[in-house]
CSV table of C-alpha atoms in Angstrom, one decimal:
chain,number,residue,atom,x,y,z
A,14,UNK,CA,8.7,6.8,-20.8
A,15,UNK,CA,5.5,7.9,-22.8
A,16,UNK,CA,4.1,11.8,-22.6
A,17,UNK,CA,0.9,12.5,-23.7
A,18,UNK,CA,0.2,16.4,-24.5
A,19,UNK,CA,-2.8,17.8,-25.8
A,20,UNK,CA,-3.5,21.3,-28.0
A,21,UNK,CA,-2.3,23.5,-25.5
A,22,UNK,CA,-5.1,25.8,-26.6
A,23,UNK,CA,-7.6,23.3,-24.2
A,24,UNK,CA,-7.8,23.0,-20.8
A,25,UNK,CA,-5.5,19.7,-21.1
A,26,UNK,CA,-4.2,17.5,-18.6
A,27,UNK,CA,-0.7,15.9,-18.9
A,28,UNK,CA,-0.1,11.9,-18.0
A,29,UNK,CA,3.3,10.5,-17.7
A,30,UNK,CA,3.6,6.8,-18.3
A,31,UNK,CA,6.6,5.3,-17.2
A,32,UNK,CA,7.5,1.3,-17.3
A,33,UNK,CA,8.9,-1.1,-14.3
A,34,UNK,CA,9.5,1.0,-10.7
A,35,UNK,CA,12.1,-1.4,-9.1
A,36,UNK,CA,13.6,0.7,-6.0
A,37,UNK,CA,15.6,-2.0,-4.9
A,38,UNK,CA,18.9,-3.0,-4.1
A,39,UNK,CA,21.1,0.1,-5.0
A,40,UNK,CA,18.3,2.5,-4.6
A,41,UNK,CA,17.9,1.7,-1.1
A,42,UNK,CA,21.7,2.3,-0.1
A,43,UNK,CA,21.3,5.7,-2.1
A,44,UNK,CA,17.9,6.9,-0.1
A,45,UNK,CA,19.7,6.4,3.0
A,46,UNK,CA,22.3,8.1,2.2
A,47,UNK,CA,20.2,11.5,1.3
A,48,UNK,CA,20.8,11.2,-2.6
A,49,UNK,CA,18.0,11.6,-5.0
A,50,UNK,CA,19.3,9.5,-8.6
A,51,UNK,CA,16.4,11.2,-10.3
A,52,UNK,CA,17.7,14.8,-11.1
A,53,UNK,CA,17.5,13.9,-14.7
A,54,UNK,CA,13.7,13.1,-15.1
A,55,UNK,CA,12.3,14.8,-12.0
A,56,UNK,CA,11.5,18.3,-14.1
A,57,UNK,CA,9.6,16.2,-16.8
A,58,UNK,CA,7.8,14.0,-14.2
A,59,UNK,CA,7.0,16.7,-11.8
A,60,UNK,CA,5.2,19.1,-14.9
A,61,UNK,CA,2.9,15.9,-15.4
A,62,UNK,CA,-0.7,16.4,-13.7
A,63,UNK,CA,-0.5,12.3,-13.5
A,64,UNK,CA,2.5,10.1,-13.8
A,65,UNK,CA,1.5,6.2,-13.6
A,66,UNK,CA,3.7,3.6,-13.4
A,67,UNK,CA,4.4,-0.1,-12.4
A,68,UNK,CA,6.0,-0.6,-9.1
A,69,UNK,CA,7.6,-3.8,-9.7
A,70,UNK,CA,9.4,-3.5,-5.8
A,71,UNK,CA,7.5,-4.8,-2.5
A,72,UNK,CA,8.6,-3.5,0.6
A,73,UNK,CA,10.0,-6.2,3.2
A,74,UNK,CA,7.8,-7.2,5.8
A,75,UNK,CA,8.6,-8.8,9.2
A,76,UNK,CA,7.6,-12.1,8.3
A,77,UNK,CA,10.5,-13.1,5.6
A,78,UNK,CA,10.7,-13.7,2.4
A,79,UNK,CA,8.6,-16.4,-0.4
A,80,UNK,CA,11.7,-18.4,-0.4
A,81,UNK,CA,10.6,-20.5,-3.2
A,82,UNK,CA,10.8,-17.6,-5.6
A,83,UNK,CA,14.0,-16.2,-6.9
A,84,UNK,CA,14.6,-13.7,-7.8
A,85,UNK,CA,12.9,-11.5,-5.3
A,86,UNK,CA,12.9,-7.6,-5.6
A,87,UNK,CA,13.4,-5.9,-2.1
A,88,UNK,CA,12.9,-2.3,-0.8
A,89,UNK,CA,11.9,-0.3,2.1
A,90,UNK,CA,9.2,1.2,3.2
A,91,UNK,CA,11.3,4.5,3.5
A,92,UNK,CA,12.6,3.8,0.1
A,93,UNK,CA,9.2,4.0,-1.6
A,94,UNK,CA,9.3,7.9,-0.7
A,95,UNK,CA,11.1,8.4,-3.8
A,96,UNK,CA,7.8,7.6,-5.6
A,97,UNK,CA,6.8,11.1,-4.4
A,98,UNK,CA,9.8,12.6,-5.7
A,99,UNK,CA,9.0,11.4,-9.1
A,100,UNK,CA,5.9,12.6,-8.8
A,101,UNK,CA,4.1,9.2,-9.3
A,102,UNK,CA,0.3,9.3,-8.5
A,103,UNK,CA,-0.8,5.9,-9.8
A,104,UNK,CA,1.4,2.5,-10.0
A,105,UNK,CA,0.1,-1.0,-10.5
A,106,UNK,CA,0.9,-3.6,-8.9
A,107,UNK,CA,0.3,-6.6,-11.5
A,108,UNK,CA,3.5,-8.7,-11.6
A,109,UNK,CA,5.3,-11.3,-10.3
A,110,UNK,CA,6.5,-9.6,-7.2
A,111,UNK,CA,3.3,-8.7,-5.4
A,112,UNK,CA,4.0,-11.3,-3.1
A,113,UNK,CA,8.4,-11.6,-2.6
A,114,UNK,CA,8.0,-10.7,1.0
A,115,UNK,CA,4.4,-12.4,1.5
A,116,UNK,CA,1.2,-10.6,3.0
A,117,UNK,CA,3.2,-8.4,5.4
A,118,UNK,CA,4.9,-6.9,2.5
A,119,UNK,CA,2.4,-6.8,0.6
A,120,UNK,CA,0.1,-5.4,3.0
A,121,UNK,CA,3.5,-2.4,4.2
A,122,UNK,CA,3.3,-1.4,0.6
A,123,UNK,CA,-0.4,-1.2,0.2
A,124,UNK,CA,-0.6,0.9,3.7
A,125,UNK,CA,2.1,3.3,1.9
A,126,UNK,CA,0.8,3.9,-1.6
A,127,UNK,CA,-2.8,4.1,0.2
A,128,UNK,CA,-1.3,6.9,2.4
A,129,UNK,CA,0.7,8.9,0.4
């Protein structure tokens, strides 16, 4: 995770960058169950004006998986929410992922990040 503060003496904005977003597995089973495994970082995320990061998770679609990938990182749609509870505002989507659960996936994550 990399903060960037300016002289708190200008009107300054604060950017969070953090590395790979991978809400899979695990994190899944925990956002159903109502739990948020974030506690720790939340306060320093959510006092950033921008936090960017890479999610490196696709949600699944309805038409499978690229089977002649492995390993392929899985999430939810529903799952993704706890992008907003970190407070993230920009992710990329540049890695070898993008396409575990082929265009629907791709195109469920897309619709997300584009509406929230």
């Amino acid at each position: 995770m990399t903060f960037i503060r300016m002289n708190p003496d200008k009107k300054a904005v604060e950017i969070s960058f953090i590395g790979d977003i991978a809400l899979n597995d695990d994190y899944v089973k925990t956002y159903r169950n109502g739990e948020n495994p974030f506690l720790n970082i939340q306060p320093m995320l959510t006092a950033s004006d921008f936090v960017i990061g890479n999610l490196e998770c696709m949600a699944k679609g309805e038409q499978g998986e690229n089977l002649l990938k492995k390993p392929r990182l899985t999430t939810t749609v529903e799952t993704l929410n706890y992008l907003k509870t970190l407070n993230v505002n920009i992710v990329s989507l540049a890695h070898n992922h993008v396409y575990d659960h082929l265009d629907d996936g791709f195109i469920k994550t897309t619709n997300f990040l584009n509406s929230n």
